[in-house]
Amino acid sequence: MADALLSRGLVALPPGESFPGAGIYAIYYRGSHRLYRALLKAEKDRDTRIPIYVGKAVPEGARKGGTSIDAPSGPALYKRLREHADSITEATNLKLGDFECRYLIVDDIWIPLGESLLIRKFAPLWNLVVDGFGNHDPGKGRHNQRCSPWDVVHPGRSWAKPLQPGLRTSAEIALDIETFFAG
């Protein structure tokens, strides 16, 4: 499954048109943000693209066990990629044009395994160190939660603004990123 995803071509984030299906995806960064220079250098050294984030999109209700195996998934994967594009667009220090993605429509039962394999294979920065990119609005009355590391280093998501300050500063997270790339 991971090999099938990686054999797919890179496309803009989000893909140009909506499509049905659920599955797995990888998001790649090609910009000039100072925090991610080591990622781009690592790609050149290894001669392969390294995703900054990998994730999954499951059919609506699947997280709570509310779907059947034959239930249509609708555009779950496209909607998830669109949500990520919106998060990047809202960030004050990122440009959507610096991102690309690969995605693969997968039978629902295999989606969590595919995501786990991709995380283990690539150890994506935004999955492991700069957590919070995939977060959703916590909802009404729950803004006493702390700001995620992703929202600390990439401020701008409207729903994250009323959250409590993160546990770590932007400078501390930058040091975590440096340490991560140093091995």
mmCIF file of C-alpha atoms in Angstrom:
data_model
loop_
_atom_site.group_PDB
_atom_site.id
_atom_site.type_symbol
_atom_site.label_atom_id
_atom_site.label_comp_id
_atom_site.label_asym_id
_atom_site.label_seq_id
_atom_site.Cartn_x
_atom_site.Cartn_y
_atom_site.Cartn_z
ATOM 1 C CA MET A 1 0.000 0.000 0.000
ATOM 2 C CA ALA A 2 2.805 2.419 0.893
ATOM 3 C CA ASP A 3 4.616 1.540 -2.337
ATOM 4 C CA ALA A 4 1.422 2.101 -4.322
ATOM 5 C CA LEU A 5 1.033 5.553 -2.776
ATOM 6 C CA LEU A 6 4.666 6.459 -3.420
ATOM 7 C CA SER A 7 4.420 5.392 -7.059
ATOM 8 C CA ARG A 8 1.713 7.993 -7.678
ATOM 9 C CA GLY A 9 2.691 11.340 -9.113
ATOM 10 C CA LEU A 10 2.752 14.517 -7.071
ATOM 11 C CA VAL A 11 -0.200 16.882 -7.467
ATOM 12 C CA ALA A 12 -1.098 20.295 -6.124
ATOM 13 C CA LEU A 13 -2.533 20.538 -2.631
ATOM 14 C CA PRO A 14 -5.482 20.269 -2.756
ATOM 15 C CA PRO A 15 -6.088 18.316 -5.963
ATOM 16 C CA GLY A 16 -7.909 20.357 -8.604
ATOM 17 C CA GLU A 17 -11.258 18.569 -8.475
ATOM 18 C CA SER A 18 -13.257 16.698 -5.884
ATOM 19 C CA PHE A 19 -13.282 12.893 -6.097
ATOM 20 C CA PRO A 20 -14.996 10.114 -4.121
ATOM 21 C CA GLY A 21 -13.169 7.810 -1.766
ATOM 22 C CA ALA A 22 -11.257 7.514 1.480
ATOM 23 C CA GLY A 23 -7.604 6.609 1.915
ATOM 24 C CA ILE A 24 -4.091 7.723 2.771
ATOM 25 C CA TYR A 25 -1.947 10.633 1.669
ATOM 26 C CA ALA A 26 1.459 12.272 1.972
ATOM 27 C CA ILE A 27 2.094 16.030 1.904
ATOM 28 C CA TYR A 28 5.413 17.440 0.682
ATOM 29 C CA TYR A 29 7.007 20.842 1.240
ATOM 30 C CA ARG A 30 9.184 22.720 -1.263
ATOM 31 C CA GLY A 31 9.311 26.227 0.209
ATOM 32 C CA SER A 32 12.016 28.303 1.826
ATOM 33 C CA HIS A 33 10.846 28.486 5.451
ATOM 34 C CA ARG A 34 13.947 28.557 7.654
ATOM 35 C CA LEU A 35 12.660 25.750 9.904
ATOM 36 C CA TYR A 36 12.517 23.292 7.004
ATOM 37 C CA ARG A 37 15.837 23.868 5.218
ATOM 38 C CA ALA A 38 17.186 20.618 6.677
ATOM 39 C CA LEU A 39 14.223 18.707 5.212
ATOM 40 C CA LEU A 40 15.052 19.953 1.722
ATOM 41 C CA LYS A 41 18.752 19.162 2.241
ATOM 42 C CA ALA A 42 17.907 15.640 3.424
ATOM 43 C CA GLU A 43 15.829 15.111 0.279
ATOM 44 C CA LYS A 44 18.764 16.118 -1.937
ATOM 45 C CA ASP A 45 21.167 13.904 0.009
ATOM 46 C CA ARG A 46 18.846 10.893 -0.236
ATOM 47 C CA ASP A 47 17.590 11.725 -3.740
ATOM 48 C CA THR A 48 14.004 11.091 -2.673
ATOM 49 C CA ARG A 49 11.076 13.209 -1.549
ATOM 50 C CA ILE A 50 10.361 13.079 2.162
ATOM 51 C CA PRO A 51 6.829 13.948 3.274
ATOM 52 C CA ILE A 52 6.451 16.608 5.923
ATOM 53 C CA TYR A 53 3.142 15.012 6.944
ATOM 54 C CA VAL A 54 1.201 11.826 6.252
ATOM 55 C CA GLY A 55 -2.372 11.127 7.147
ATOM 56 C CA LYS A 56 -5.578 9.318 6.512
ATOM 57 C CA ALA A 57 -9.126 10.180 5.615
ATOM 58 C CA VAL A 58 -11.817 7.788 6.734
ATOM 59 C CA PRO A 59 -15.499 7.851 5.813
ATOM 60 C CA GLU A 60 -17.737 9.987 7.992
ATOM 61 C CA GLY A 61 -18.662 8.123 11.172
ATOM 62 C CA ALA A 62 -15.817 5.606 10.859
ATOM 63 C CA ARG A 63 -13.906 6.988 13.854
ATOM 64 C CA LYS A 64 -16.822 6.029 16.084
ATOM 65 C CA GLY A 65 -17.485 2.709 14.341
ATOM 66 C CA GLY A 66 -20.580 4.092 12.661
ATOM 67 C CA THR A 67 -20.020 2.862 9.109
ATOM 68 C CA SER A 68 -20.421 -0.491 7.466
ATOM 69 C CA ILE A 69 -17.869 -2.014 5.134
ATOM 70 C CA ASP A 70 -20.042 -1.266 2.093
ATOM 71 C CA ALA A 71 -20.969 2.289 3.093
ATOM 72 C CA PRO A 72 -20.057 4.927 0.506
ATOM 73 C CA SER A 73 -17.231 7.156 1.708
ATOM 74 C CA GLY A 74 -18.165 10.245 -0.277
ATOM 75 C CA PRO A 75 -15.293 12.651 -0.945
ATOM 76 C CA ALA A 76 -13.603 11.988 2.436
ATOM 77 C CA LEU A 77 -10.051 12.028 1.092
ATOM 78 C CA TYR A 78 -10.539 15.130 -1.028
ATOM 79 C CA LYS A 79 -12.229 16.943 1.893
ATOM 80 C CA ARG A 80 -9.318 16.103 4.208
ATOM 81 C CA LEU A 81 -6.758 17.400 1.712
ATOM 82 C CA ARG A 82 -8.878 20.534 1.280
ATOM 83 C CA GLU A 83 -8.897 21.048 5.083
ATOM 84 C CA HIS A 84 -5.101 20.831 5.125
ATOM 85 C CA ALA A 85 -4.865 23.333 2.282
ATOM 86 C CA ASP A 86 -7.103 25.693 4.251
ATOM 87 C CA SER A 87 -4.867 25.360 7.342
ATOM 88 C CA ILE A 88 -1.776 26.194 5.300
ATOM 89 C CA THR A 89 -3.541 29.136 3.666
ATOM 90 C CA GLU A 90 -4.528 30.541 7.066
ATOM 91 C CA ALA A 91 -0.983 30.226 8.445
ATOM 92 C CA THR A 92 0.764 33.586 8.340
ATOM 93 C CA ASN A 93 4.165 32.158 7.389
ATOM 94 C CA LEU A 94 3.410 29.422 4.832
ATOM 95 C CA LYS A 95 2.413 29.511 1.149
ATOM 96 C CA LEU A 96 0.036 26.915 -0.278
ATOM 97 C CA GLY A 97 1.973 26.900 -3.555
ATOM 98 C CA ASP A 98 4.948 25.389 -1.686
ATOM 99 C CA PHE A 99 3.048 22.156 -1.014
ATOM 100 C CA GLU A 100 2.215 19.079 -3.077
ATOM 101 C CA CYS A 101 0.656 15.758 -2.203
ATOM 102 C CA ARG A 102 0.198 12.148 -3.190
ATOM 103 C CA TYR A 103 -2.923 10.238 -2.271
ATOM 104 C CA LEU A 104 -4.308 6.748 -2.636
ATOM 105 C CA ILE A 105 -7.904 5.574 -2.321
ATOM 106 C CA VAL A 106 -7.901 2.485 -0.118
ATOM 107 C CA ASP A 107 -10.526 0.106 1.251
ATOM 108 C CA ASP A 108 -11.550 1.454 4.649
ATOM 109 C CA ILE A 109 -10.199 -1.477 6.624
ATOM 110 C CA TRP A 110 -6.630 -0.818 5.398
ATOM 111 C CA ILE A 111 -6.515 2.941 5.957
ATOM 112 C CA PRO A 112 -5.177 2.976 9.573
ATOM 113 C CA LEU A 113 -2.504 0.403 8.702
ATOM 114 C CA GLY A 114 -1.399 2.409 5.663
ATOM 115 C CA GLU A 115 -1.052 5.584 7.701
ATOM 116 C CA SER A 116 0.932 3.771 10.420
ATOM 117 C CA LEU A 117 3.301 2.263 7.849
ATOM 118 C CA LEU A 118 3.959 5.647 6.246
ATOM 119 C CA ILE A 119 4.655 7.280 9.611
ATOM 120 C CA ARG A 120 7.054 4.488 10.522
ATOM 121 C CA LYS A 121 8.797 4.612 7.120
ATOM 122 C CA PHE A 122 9.270 8.390 6.885
ATOM 123 C CA ALA A 123 8.986 9.759 10.447
ATOM 124 C CA PRO A 124 7.330 12.938 9.064
ATOM 125 C CA LEU A 125 8.200 16.093 10.944
ATOM 126 C CA TRP A 126 4.626 17.343 11.315
ATOM 127 C CA ASN A 127 3.477 13.952 12.615
ATOM 128 C CA LEU A 128 6.202 13.564 15.226
ATOM 129 C CA VAL A 129 7.707 16.918 16.260
ATOM 130 C CA VAL A 130 5.420 19.732 15.127
ATOM 131 C CA ASP A 131 2.203 18.010 16.125
ATOM 132 C CA GLY A 132 -1.192 19.599 15.536
ATOM 133 C CA PHE A 133 -1.383 20.180 11.781
ATOM 134 C CA GLY A 134 -4.209 17.660 11.470
ATOM 135 C CA ASN A 135 -6.212 19.081 14.368
ATOM 136 C CA HIS A 136 -9.752 20.334 13.955
ATOM 137 C CA ASP A 137 -11.514 23.158 15.759
ATOM 138 C CA PRO A 138 -12.066 21.809 19.296
ATOM 139 C CA GLY A 139 -15.591 23.218 19.277
ATOM 140 C CA LYS A 140 -17.666 25.572 21.341
ATOM 141 C CA GLY A 141 -16.728 25.800 24.995
ATOM 142 C CA ARG A 142 -13.503 23.825 24.566
ATOM 143 C CA HIS A 143 -11.089 26.645 23.835
ATOM 144 C CA ASN A 144 -9.395 26.174 27.189
ATOM 145 C CA GLN A 145 -7.143 23.668 25.394
ATOM 146 C CA ARG A 146 -3.557 24.589 24.598
ATOM 147 C CA CYS A 147 -2.334 25.706 21.216
ATOM 148 C CA SER A 148 -0.581 22.890 19.329
ATOM 149 C CA PRO A 149 3.116 23.111 18.399
ATOM 150 C CA TRP A 150 2.059 23.498 14.740
ATOM 151 C CA ASP A 151 -0.111 26.489 15.605
ATOM 152 C CA VAL A 152 2.690 28.008 17.689
ATOM 153 C CA VAL A 153 5.183 27.977 14.778
ATOM 154 C CA HIS A 154 2.533 28.594 12.084
ATOM 155 C CA PRO A 155 -0.007 30.973 13.653
ATOM 156 C CA GLY A 156 -3.096 32.094 11.811
ATOM 157 C CA ARG A 157 -5.805 29.425 11.960
ATOM 158 C CA SER A 158 -8.849 31.367 13.085
ATOM 159 C CA TRP A 159 -10.126 28.657 15.402
ATOM 160 C CA ALA A 160 -6.721 28.359 17.149
ATOM 161 C CA LYS A 161 -6.495 32.031 18.104
ATOM 162 C CA PRO A 162 -8.676 31.752 21.253
ATOM 163 C CA LEU A 163 -6.786 28.673 22.528
ATOM 164 C CA GLN A 164 -4.485 28.900 25.527
ATOM 165 C CA PRO A 165 -0.771 29.467 24.814
ATOM 166 C CA GLY A 166 1.191 26.360 23.839
ATOM 167 C CA LEU A 167 3.398 24.563 26.337
ATOM 168 C CA ARG A 168 6.501 25.386 24.268
ATOM 169 C CA THR A 169 7.599 28.581 22.576
ATOM 170 C CA SER A 170 8.326 28.904 18.890
ATOM 171 C CA ALA A 171 12.058 29.032 19.677
ATOM 172 C CA GLU A 172 11.865 25.809 21.717
ATOM 173 C CA ILE A 173 9.993 24.042 18.917
ATOM 174 C CA ALA A 174 12.574 25.323 16.395
ATOM 175 C CA LEU A 175 15.277 23.715 18.550
ATOM 176 C CA ASP A 176 13.271 20.459 18.586
ATOM 177 C CA ILE A 177 13.174 20.579 14.772
ATOM 178 C CA GLU A 178 16.941 21.155 14.589
ATOM 179 C CA THR A 179 17.536 18.258 16.948
ATOM 180 C CA PHE A 180 15.205 16.030 14.920
ATOM 181 C CA PHE A 181 17.098 16.696 11.686
ATOM 182 C CA ALA A 182 20.458 16.288 13.406
ATOM 183 C CA GLY A 183 19.469 12.683 14.051
#
